[in-house]
Amino acid sequence: MSSGRVPRHAHTRLIAAVATVCALSAAPLAPQAVAADTPPYSETYRPQFHFTPEKNWMNDPNGLVYYKGEYHLFYQYNPGGNSWGDMSWGHAVSTDLVHWKQLPLALSHDDKEMVFSGSAVVDWNNTTGFGTKKNPPMVAVYTSAYKDGGKQAQSLAYSTDRGRTWTKYQGNPVIDIGSKEFRDPKVQWYAPTKSWLMTVSLSTEHKVRFYSSKNLKDWKQLSEFGPAGATGGVWECPDLFPLAVDGDENNIKWVLVVNISPGGIAGGSAAQYFIGDFDGRKFTPEGKGTYTPPTGQVMQDFEGGDFGSWTTTGTAFGQAPAAGAVDGQGTVDGFDGKGLANSFHAGDAATGTLTSPQFTVDSRYLNFKIGGGRHPHVPGTVMEQGPPPEGTVLADFEGGTYGDWTTTGDAFGTAPATGTLPNQQEVSGWLGEGLVNTYLNGDSSTGTLTSPEFTIDKDHVNFLIGGGNHPAGSDNPTAVELLVDGKVVRSTTGQDGEALNWASWDVRDLAGETARIKIVDDNTGGWGHLNVDHIMLSDTQAQPVSQETSVNLIVDGKVVRSATGAGSETLDWASFDMRPYAGQKAQLQIVDMNTAGWGHLLADQFTAADAPAKSVVQRADWADYGKDYYAAVSWENAPGGKRYMIGWMNNWDYAGAIPTSPWRSAQSIPREMALRTIDGRIRLTSQPVKSLTSLRERRPETAAGATVKNTSQPLIGPAAEGRTLDIEATFSLEDAERFGLKVRTGAGQETVIGYDTTTQELYVDRTRSGAVDLGSTFPGVQTAPLEARNGKVKLRILVDWSSVEVFGGSGEAVITDQIFPDPDSQGVRVFAEHGSVKLDQARVWHLGSYRE
């Protein structure tokens, strides 16, 4: 979530448990720890041309305004640590949107409020009286997040010294509707009515509200917009601005940006937009017409009185298709006909599978409707909990005591828990009668539990874990740690769910070492607790049990395609690309193995077709199709009427788990926005700000006129390799199915930036990009629709120490992804698959640091 707001689980406990335990358990913690003598801005993964604070947590950009030669970037900031908390406004300034100078904290949290997201304006006419016409004040309009009761309201602060010092308005708040989900005001001067216009979010209602004021203090409501487009998560950080279409000042359209989390195009957090008209009171989006999915052969529509040749296990799906909602369920809609598969029988606690007979793949795509819980399939999980592997049990927390384990603090109490604690969601998945549960007195308690020394004499350390996802190395971890010589050599967290699941450390490289296990709860925020049980040494790796709610395609006994719900009782279209499995035998399996919130699945209308169906999310418009572009907002008052936008380069799915220290998170490259007519439709496009070229260190390395066929080869050579690159490449289509560039290659690592000619999509594949074990939703492939022009595909790729930003075509297809490769992985390769492509031209520049 965003806006400096409490991550959703902190005050809305009824959320779904994440599918499995964080796989950070499989690798050493080297990237987490930073040597004390490491100079600032040289740490592993530190971006060199993206803004980061010197230390501590950062999220949403705030208060973007240009004044007296400076672009101001305020941002959500924790002045006290490297995880979310104590939200305040950090501050940086730039004269060119590339070279940034960090300034002291601007707006601080206090005993009464945290300072959530908002905007800033220059009050040129001193309508507020906070300054003078000769020295107009800069006014910040922010969300007060009150600590007593959690109410959110809109407030003011002002500065008369170019934003260096700030005073909170004594009359705060200026808008208070009594809501806990009302935030992120974006304010601008609306000249036709000579008044201030506020765009603000009613987050859980999926609405944007517009207000007007003459003095920034007294506001009247104008209208509301929404729900519309993607609504799978909260709406946050809205922005409204006009742009000329194709540069024609006589053809102005308004763009409404609405950030959403979760439910974005790539999963988790994202920035969607609407194009329309604004008349001073109301925003009216342009219509898109109705959607008709591709026709095809229906394989299963659940219209019969039973499941036919499909077979069930468990009790979740009942004896026959459902006619809609079942007992205890909210309204179910979006399915076709009279029946659907619905695994809410007996509520979320029931589990089971529904499996098709085997069939031969003879269509290009399989389209179907899906709803219900968002619990993805995780490779390596098993369907049933078997007995623990054989081995030596270090602790099973039975018998009513901790034995010879030692405690500090108050989180662990005097003895193991026997299950769920007061005010806690239901805990499940432990063995026997006892477990470690640090929810004692809620998330506010902290402490440690440490084992006596033992010798590592087997290949694996297995244990059950649930609870909060606050990694070791962060300021306030919730983690199980393996210590050798007093140093943390392995660590695992929960995944913000109460269900315990198996985690395993491969410790073969530590054979014979003397070690301790330390369970650490140092977190007092949301999910600031851990559940742990049955810690053991074994020569067999424990396999986590599936906690998915998914539709899976199974070929040769393996899940090769999977889709999950979006935390909604409304079904929507999904599609599997079946082309790689043509002629092979396959099965479909609808799986509900989750007993937590949204632990059920809905499915209908399985149809073999020649083209993919598109979901509401896919049919929405997105400013960026990557995983890591959120809370995107634009600068007010930029010179020349330009519209520049920046986003938080992270995703709430794993924001607290990225392996950076002593800072966490970066901002994207600022982008110049435009409206262009592309393929007959007006699209919002973005390109890196032109001043980025000032960081190019020398003449580019070039390649031209090369034909690449069924291979991957160095693009140019060592001179074009590196960790900070600006790449421009143009390809001419021949017969290759996929082609493109691979960056940050080496040691088995690569980030693939490609184009799929059959789907006409740009894609970024970061499944082998380095450290990808940051949670189940981090690895994957992000795609963006992009049509070739005149048989050519044009790419601009920005590579930094821990990110890639890819701009396709005229900037209508943009993908921003974080990556965490080894520092030595610096190769750049060109590739083509299943045919040939011509590389017309490639130019590669090395980029310097924004701080130089």
mmCIF file of N, CA, C and O in Angstrom, residues 568-642:
data_model
loop_
_atom_site.group_PDB
_atom_site.id
_atom_site.type_symbol
_atom_site.label_atom_id
_atom_site.label_comp_id
_atom_site.label_asym_id
_atom_site.label_seq_id
_atom_site.Cartn_x
_atom_site.Cartn_y
_atom_site.Cartn_z
ATOM 1 N N SER A 568 -11.377 -11.219 -4.707
ATOM 2 C CA SER A 568 -12.670 -10.661 -5.106
ATOM 3 C C SER A 568 -13.630 -11.795 -5.423
ATOM 4 O O SER A 568 -13.219 -12.837 -5.953
ATOM 5 N N GLU A 569 -14.924 -11.586 -5.135
ATOM 6 C CA GLU A 569 -15.945 -12.565 -5.498
ATOM 7 C C GLU A 569 -16.457 -12.359 -6.924
ATOM 8 O O GLU A 569 -17.373 -13.045 -7.361
ATOM 9 N N THR A 570 -15.868 -11.419 -7.641
ATOM 10 C CA THR A 570 -16.224 -11.199 -9.039
ATOM 11 C C THR A 570 -15.240 -11.939 -9.937
ATOM 12 O O THR A 570 -14.025 -11.728 -9.845
ATOM 13 N N LEU A 571 -15.742 -12.810 -10.805
ATOM 14 C CA LEU A 571 -14.873 -13.540 -11.723
ATOM 15 C C LEU A 571 -14.474 -12.649 -12.889
ATOM 16 O O LEU A 571 -15.252 -11.785 -13.332
ATOM 17 N N ASP A 572 -13.281 -12.879 -13.390
ATOM 18 C CA ASP A 572 -12.773 -12.122 -14.531
ATOM 19 C C ASP A 572 -11.964 -13.069 -15.407
ATOM 20 O O ASP A 572 -11.523 -14.131 -14.972
ATOM 21 N N TRP A 573 -11.730 -12.653 -16.652
ATOM 22 C CA TRP A 573 -11.027 -13.498 -17.609
ATOM 23 C C TRP A 573 -9.549 -13.636 -17.273
ATOM 24 O O TRP A 573 -8.903 -12.692 -16.825
ATOM 25 N N ALA A 574 -9.036 -14.832 -17.508
ATOM 26 C CA ALA A 574 -7.599 -15.117 -17.472
ATOM 27 C C ALA A 574 -7.288 -15.996 -18.670
ATOM 28 O O ALA A 574 -8.196 -16.537 -19.316
ATOM 29 N N SER A 575 -6.002 -16.163 -18.980
ATOM 30 C CA SER A 575 -5.628 -16.905 -20.175
ATOM 31 C C SER A 575 -4.301 -17.608 -19.971
ATOM 32 O O SER A 575 -3.379 -17.055 -19.363
ATOM 33 N N PHE A 576 -4.200 -18.840 -20.456
ATOM 34 C CA PHE A 576 -2.930 -19.564 -20.507
ATOM 35 C C PHE A 576 -2.466 -19.631 -21.958
ATOM 36 O O PHE A 576 -3.234 -19.975 -22.852
ATOM 37 N N ASP A 577 -1.177 -19.332 -22.176
ATOM 38 C CA ASP A 577 -0.554 -19.509 -23.480
ATOM 39 C C ASP A 577 -0.203 -20.993 -23.620
ATOM 40 O O ASP A 577 0.684 -21.512 -22.925
ATOM 41 N N MET A 578 -0.871 -21.695 -24.500
ATOM 42 C CA MET A 578 -0.711 -23.146 -24.641
ATOM 43 C C MET A 578 0.265 -23.527 -25.743
ATOM 44 O O MET A 578 0.556 -24.717 -25.942
ATOM 45 N N ARG A 579 0.783 -22.552 -26.482
ATOM 46 C CA ARG A 579 1.584 -22.858 -27.666
ATOM 47 C C ARG A 579 2.812 -23.728 -27.373
ATOM 48 O O ARG A 579 3.133 -24.619 -28.162
ATOM 49 N N PRO A 580 3.502 -23.523 -26.231
ATOM 50 C CA PRO A 580 4.678 -24.382 -25.999
ATOM 51 C C PRO A 580 4.328 -25.848 -25.773
ATOM 52 O O PRO A 580 5.219 -26.699 -25.803
ATOM 53 N N TYR A 581 3.058 -26.163 -25.557
ATOM 54 C CA TYR A 581 2.677 -27.527 -25.195
ATOM 55 C C TYR A 581 1.810 -28.183 -26.269
ATOM 56 O O TYR A 581 1.134 -29.178 -26.006
ATOM 57 N N ALA A 582 1.844 -27.638 -27.468
ATOM 58 C CA ALA A 582 1.025 -28.164 -28.568
ATOM 59 C C ALA A 582 1.303 -29.648 -28.772
ATOM 60 O O ALA A 582 2.457 -30.094 -28.842
ATOM 61 N N GLY A 583 0.223 -30.431 -28.841
ATOM 62 C CA GLY A 583 0.331 -31.860 -29.069
ATOM 63 C C GLY A 583 0.601 -32.687 -27.837
ATOM 64 O O GLY A 583 0.565 -33.922 -27.891
ATOM 65 N N GLN A 584 0.865 -32.043 -26.702
ATOM 66 C CA GLN A 584 1.160 -32.779 -25.478
ATOM 67 C C GLN A 584 -0.119 -33.039 -24.679
ATOM 68 O O GLN A 584 -1.135 -32.366 -24.856
ATOM 69 N N LYS A 585 -0.036 -34.023 -23.793
ATOM 70 C CA LYS A 585 -1.146 -34.326 -22.906
ATOM 71 C C LYS A 585 -1.087 -33.390 -21.697
ATOM 72 O O LYS A 585 -0.013 -33.109 -21.160
ATOM 73 N N ALA A 586 -2.259 -32.920 -21.268
ATOM 74 C CA ALA A 586 -2.310 -31.965 -20.167
ATOM 75 C C ALA A 586 -3.563 -32.203 -19.334
ATOM 76 O O ALA A 586 -4.501 -32.895 -19.765
ATOM 77 N N GLN A 587 -3.561 -31.612 -18.146
ATOM 78 C CA GLN A 587 -4.734 -31.590 -17.284
ATOM 79 C C GLN A 587 -4.877 -30.212 -16.663
ATOM 80 O O GLN A 587 -3.887 -29.483 -16.500
ATOM 81 N N LEU A 588 -6.112 -29.869 -16.313
ATOM 82 C CA LEU A 588 -6.394 -28.657 -15.563
ATOM 83 C C LEU A 588 -6.749 -29.051 -14.139
ATOM 84 O O LEU A 588 -7.462 -30.031 -13.915
ATOM 85 N N GLN A 589 -6.249 -28.285 -13.192
ATOM 86 C CA GLN A 589 -6.583 -28.551 -11.803
ATOM 87 C C GLN A 589 -6.910 -27.239 -11.089
ATOM 88 O O GLN A 589 -6.119 -26.291 -11.121
ATOM 89 N N ILE A 590 -8.085 -27.198 -10.483
ATOM 90 C CA ILE A 590 -8.503 -26.056 -9.664
ATOM 91 C C ILE A 590 -8.181 -26.417 -8.223
ATOM 92 O O ILE A 590 -8.677 -27.414 -7.703
ATOM 93 N N VAL A 591 -7.325 -25.611 -7.584
ATOM 94 C CA VAL A 591 -6.751 -25.981 -6.294
ATOM 95 C C VAL A 591 -7.148 -24.960 -5.232
ATOM 96 O O VAL A 591 -6.959 -23.754 -5.414
ATOM 97 N N ASP A 592 -7.668 -25.454 -4.099
ATOM 98 C CA ASP A 592 -7.887 -24.629 -2.920
ATOM 99 C C ASP A 592 -7.222 -25.332 -1.744
ATOM 100 O O ASP A 592 -7.765 -26.290 -1.190
ATOM 101 N N MET A 593 -6.023 -24.864 -1.393
ATOM 102 C CA MET A 593 -5.309 -25.438 -0.255
ATOM 103 C C MET A 593 -5.130 -24.410 0.854
ATOM 104 O O MET A 593 -4.280 -24.567 1.724
ATOM 105 N N ASN A 594 -5.934 -23.356 0.849
ATOM 106 C CA ASN A 594 -5.753 -22.262 1.791
ATOM 107 C C ASN A 594 -6.919 -22.192 2.765
ATOM 108 O O ASN A 594 -8.080 -22.257 2.347
ATOM 109 N N THR A 595 -6.604 -22.011 4.039
ATOM 110 C CA THR A 595 -7.645 -21.948 5.072
ATOM 111 C C THR A 595 -7.695 -20.585 5.742
ATOM 112 O O THR A 595 -8.375 -20.405 6.751
ATOM 113 N N ALA A 596 -6.968 -19.602 5.211
ATOM 114 C CA ALA A 596 -6.965 -18.259 5.787
ATOM 115 C C ALA A 596 -7.977 -17.383 5.049
ATOM 116 O O ALA A 596 -8.815 -17.871 4.298
ATOM 117 N N GLY A 597 -7.895 -16.065 5.270
ATOM 118 C CA GLY A 597 -8.805 -15.157 4.589
ATOM 119 C C GLY A 597 -8.690 -15.268 3.087
ATOM 120 O O GLY A 597 -7.598 -15.418 2.550
ATOM 121 N N TRP A 598 -9.837 -15.217 2.394
ATOM 122 C CA TRP A 598 -9.894 -15.409 0.943
ATOM 123 C C TRP A 598 -9.302 -16.761 0.548
ATOM 124 O O TRP A 598 -8.745 -16.908 -0.543
ATOM 125 N N GLY A 599 -9.467 -17.756 1.421
ATOM 126 C CA GLY A 599 -8.954 -19.082 1.129
ATOM 127 C C GLY A 599 -9.934 -19.903 0.310
ATOM 128 O O GLY A 599 -10.301 -21.025 0.707
ATOM 129 N N HIS A 600 -10.353 -19.369 -0.813
ATOM 130 C CA HIS A 600 -11.238 -20.105 -1.719
ATOM 131 C C HIS A 600 -11.043 -19.583 -3.137
ATOM 132 O O HIS A 600 -10.405 -18.550 -3.358
ATOM 133 N N LEU A 601 -11.602 -20.329 -4.114
ATOM 134 C CA LEU A 601 -11.424 -19.993 -5.514
ATOM 135 C C LEU A 601 -12.730 -20.183 -6.276
ATOM 136 O O LEU A 601 -13.537 -21.049 -5.948
ATOM 137 N N LEU A 602 -12.914 -19.362 -7.305
ATOM 138 C CA LEU A 602 -14.056 -19.440 -8.208
ATOM 139 C C LEU A 602 -13.523 -19.626 -9.623
ATOM 140 O O LEU A 602 -12.534 -18.992 -10.002
ATOM 141 N N ALA A 603 -14.166 -20.485 -10.435
ATOM 142 C CA ALA A 603 -13.696 -20.704 -11.811
ATOM 143 C C ALA A 603 -14.867 -21.084 -12.699
ATOM 144 O O ALA A 603 -15.846 -21.689 -12.245
ATOM 145 N N ASP A 604 -14.760 -20.717 -13.988
ATOM 146 C CA ASP A 604 -15.842 -21.000 -14.931
ATOM 147 C C ASP A 604 -15.328 -20.849 -16.363
ATOM 148 O O ASP A 604 -14.270 -20.254 -16.612
ATOM 149 N N GLN A 605 -16.057 -21.414 -17.292
ATOM 150 C CA GLN A 605 -15.978 -21.135 -18.720
ATOM 151 C C GLN A 605 -14.598 -21.388 -19.317
ATOM 152 O O GLN A 605 -13.993 -20.521 -19.956
ATOM 153 N N PHE A 606 -14.068 -22.610 -19.144
ATOM 154 C CA PHE A 606 -12.786 -22.973 -19.736
ATOM 155 C C PHE A 606 -12.979 -23.175 -21.240
ATOM 156 O O PHE A 606 -13.744 -24.039 -21.673
ATOM 157 N N THR A 607 -12.266 -22.350 -22.031
ATOM 158 C CA THR A 607 -12.498 -22.282 -23.473
ATOM 159 C C THR A 607 -11.184 -22.325 -24.235
ATOM 160 O O THR A 607 -10.287 -21.500 -23.985
ATOM 161 N N ALA A 608 -11.037 -23.260 -25.156
ATOM 162 C CA ALA A 608 -9.879 -23.316 -26.043
ATOM 163 C C ALA A 608 -10.091 -22.329 -27.181
ATOM 164 O O ALA A 608 -11.134 -22.355 -27.849
ATOM 165 N N ALA A 609 -9.111 -21.448 -27.414
ATOM 166 C CA ALA A 609 -9.296 -20.375 -28.389
ATOM 167 C C ALA A 609 -7.979 -20.057 -29.085
ATOM 168 O O ALA A 609 -6.898 -20.472 -28.650
ATOM 169 N N ASP A 610 -8.074 -19.294 -30.165
ATOM 170 C CA ASP A 610 -6.888 -18.908 -30.930
ATOM 171 C C ASP A 610 -6.255 -17.614 -30.440
ATOM 172 O O ASP A 610 -5.153 -17.252 -30.875
ATOM 173 N N ALA A 611 -6.960 -16.887 -29.555
ATOM 174 C CA ALA A 611 -6.440 -15.616 -29.043
ATOM 175 C C ALA A 611 -6.718 -15.546 -27.547
ATOM 176 O O ALA A 611 -7.672 -16.155 -27.055
ATOM 177 N N PRO A 612 -5.893 -14.822 -26.800
ATOM 178 C CA PRO A 612 -6.100 -14.747 -25.350
ATOM 179 C C PRO A 612 -7.244 -13.813 -24.980
ATOM 180 O O PRO A 612 -7.442 -12.762 -25.611
ATOM 181 N N ALA A 613 -8.003 -14.196 -23.970
ATOM 182 C CA ALA A 613 -8.975 -13.277 -23.377
ATOM 183 C C ALA A 613 -8.230 -12.298 -22.474
ATOM 184 O O ALA A 613 -7.157 -12.610 -21.945
ATOM 185 N N LYS A 614 -8.809 -11.132 -22.290
ATOM 186 C CA LYS A 614 -8.165 -10.107 -21.470
ATOM 187 C C LYS A 614 -9.043 -9.758 -20.272
ATOM 188 O O LYS A 614 -10.247 -9.559 -20.407
ATOM 189 N N SER A 615 -8.404 -9.658 -19.123
ATOM 190 C CA SER A 615 -9.109 -9.307 -17.894
ATOM 191 C C SER A 615 -9.372 -7.805 -17.844
ATOM 192 O O SER A 615 -8.839 -7.031 -18.653
ATOM 193 N N VAL A 616 -10.178 -7.396 -16.867
ATOM 194 C CA VAL A 616 -10.405 -5.965 -16.637
ATOM 195 C C VAL A 616 -9.072 -5.268 -16.393
ATOM 196 O O VAL A 616 -8.826 -4.160 -16.892
ATOM 197 N N VAL A 617 -8.184 -5.907 -15.643
ATOM 198 C CA VAL A 617 -6.883 -5.316 -15.349
ATOM 199 C C VAL A 617 -6.069 -5.147 -16.636
ATOM 200 O O VAL A 617 -5.438 -4.106 -16.855
ATOM 201 N N GLN A 618 -6.110 -6.146 -17.506
ATOM 202 C CA GLN A 618 -5.371 -6.039 -18.768
ATOM 203 C C GLN A 618 -5.981 -5.008 -19.702
ATOM 204 O O GLN A 618 -5.278 -4.417 -20.526
ATOM 205 N N ARG A 619 -7.276 -4.797 -19.586
ATOM 206 C CA ARG A 619 -7.930 -3.813 -20.455
ATOM 207 C C ARG A 619 -7.823 -2.395 -19.914
ATOM 208 O O ARG A 619 -8.124 -1.444 -20.624
ATOM 209 N N ALA A 620 -7.403 -2.262 -18.662
ATOM 210 C CA ALA A 620 -7.160 -0.934 -18.109
ATOM 211 C C ALA A 620 -5.900 -0.344 -18.738
ATOM 212 O O ALA A 620 -5.131 -1.030 -19.402
ATOM 213 N N ASP A 621 -5.694 0.948 -18.531
ATOM 214 C CA ASP A 621 -4.504 1.626 -19.052
ATOM 215 C C ASP A 621 -3.518 1.838 -17.911
ATOM 216 O O ASP A 621 -3.902 2.246 -16.803
ATOM 217 N N TRP A 622 -2.245 1.611 -18.207
ATOM 218 C CA TRP A 622 -1.212 1.634 -17.171
ATOM 219 C C TRP A 622 -0.058 2.533 -17.590
ATOM 220 O O TRP A 622 0.422 2.459 -18.714
ATOM 221 N N ALA A 623 0.378 3.367 -16.662
ATOM 222 C CA ALA A 623 1.530 4.232 -16.924
ATOM 223 C C ALA A 623 2.816 3.437 -17.007
ATOM 224 O O ALA A 623 3.781 3.878 -17.626
ATOM 225 N N ASP A 624 2.822 2.256 -16.382
ATOM 226 C CA ASP A 624 3.996 1.384 -16.379
ATOM 227 C C ASP A 624 3.496 -0.035 -16.158
ATOM 228 O O ASP A 624 2.604 -0.258 -15.346
ATOM 229 N N TYR A 625 4.064 -0.998 -16.886
ATOM 230 C CA TYR A 625 3.611 -2.380 -16.807
ATOM 231 C C TYR A 625 4.532 -3.251 -15.951
ATOM 232 O O TYR A 625 4.346 -4.460 -15.887
ATOM 233 N N GLY A 626 5.495 -2.643 -15.286
ATOM 234 C CA GLY A 626 6.421 -3.400 -14.462
ATOM 235 C C GLY A 626 5.912 -3.614 -13.060
ATOM 236 O O GLY A 626 4.811 -3.194 -12.686
ATOM 237 N N LYS A 627 6.747 -4.255 -12.259
ATOM 238 C CA LYS A 627 6.421 -4.525 -10.866
ATOM 239 C C LYS A 627 6.689 -3.328 -9.958
ATOM 240 O O LYS A 627 6.137 -3.252 -8.860
ATOM 241 N N ASP A 628 7.547 -2.416 -10.397
ATOM 242 C CA ASP A 628 8.113 -1.447 -9.458
ATOM 243 C C ASP A 628 7.948 0.001 -9.904
ATOM 244 O O ASP A 628 8.925 0.729 -10.105
ATOM 245 N N TYR A 629 6.690 0.412 -10.047
ATOM 246 C CA TYR A 629 6.397 1.815 -10.348
ATOM 247 C C TYR A 629 5.054 2.117 -9.704
ATOM 248 O O TYR A 629 4.015 1.681 -10.190
ATOM 249 N N TYR A 630 5.097 2.850 -8.584
ATOM 250 C CA TYR A 630 3.885 3.049 -7.791
ATOM 251 C C TYR A 630 3.875 4.444 -7.188
ATOM 252 O O TYR A 630 4.908 5.115 -7.103
ATOM 253 N N ALA A 631 2.678 4.867 -6.772
ATOM 254 C CA ALA A 631 2.489 6.184 -6.159
ATOM 255 C C ALA A 631 2.966 7.281 -7.099
ATOM 256 O O ALA A 631 3.461 8.326 -6.658
ATOM 257 N N ALA A 632 2.812 7.045 -8.403
ATOM 258 C CA ALA A 632 3.309 7.985 -9.410
ATOM 259 C C ALA A 632 2.491 9.272 -9.394
ATOM 260 O O ALA A 632 1.261 9.239 -9.472
ATOM 261 N N VAL A 633 3.171 10.395 -9.286
ATOM 262 C CA VAL A 633 2.544 11.719 -9.329
ATOM 263 C C VAL A 633 3.470 12.661 -10.094
ATOM 264 O O VAL A 633 4.629 12.344 -10.356
ATOM 265 N N SER A 634 2.933 13.833 -10.427
ATOM 266 C CA SER A 634 3.670 14.743 -11.315
ATOM 267 C C SER A 634 3.977 16.067 -10.638
ATOM 268 O O SER A 634 3.343 16.459 -9.658
ATOM 269 N N TRP A 635 4.973 16.759 -11.215
ATOM 270 C CA TRP A 635 5.365 18.072 -10.713
ATOM 271 C C TRP A 635 4.394 19.152 -11.161
ATOM 272 O O TRP A 635 3.939 19.162 -12.321
ATOM 273 N N GLU A 636 4.089 20.058 -10.250
ATOM 274 C CA GLU A 636 3.342 21.271 -10.594
ATOM 275 C C GLU A 636 4.320 22.399 -10.926
ATOM 276 O O GLU A 636 5.420 22.469 -10.387
ATOM 277 N N ASN A 637 3.869 23.247 -11.855
ATOM 278 C CA ASN A 637 4.578 24.497 -12.125
ATOM 279 C C ASN A 637 5.907 24.285 -12.832
ATOM 280 O O ASN A 637 6.804 25.125 -12.757
ATOM 281 N N ALA A 638 6.088 23.143 -13.532
ATOM 282 C CA ALA A 638 7.350 22.914 -14.229
ATOM 283 C C ALA A 638 7.513 23.918 -15.367
ATOM 284 O O ALA A 638 6.535 24.305 -16.022
ATOM 285 N N PRO A 639 8.739 24.351 -15.643
ATOM 286 C CA PRO A 639 8.968 25.332 -16.708
ATOM 287 C C PRO A 639 8.497 24.817 -18.065
ATOM 288 O O PRO A 639 8.556 23.616 -18.355
ATOM 289 N N GLY A 640 8.024 25.748 -18.892
ATOM 290 C CA GLY A 640 7.624 25.410 -20.250
ATOM 291 C C GLY A 640 6.365 24.581 -20.345
ATOM 292 O O GLY A 640 6.094 23.981 -21.394
ATOM 293 N N GLY A 641 5.611 24.504 -19.256
ATOM 294 C CA GLY A 641 4.380 23.720 -19.274
ATOM 295 C C GLY A 641 4.609 22.228 -19.361
ATOM 296 O O GLY A 641 3.692 21.468 -19.692
ATOM 297 N N LYS A 642 5.811 21.768 -19.056
ATOM 298 C CA LYS A 642 6.115 20.346 -19.141
ATOM 299 C C LYS A 642 5.411 19.588 -18.012
ATOM 300 O O LYS A 642 5.154 20.137 -16.937
#
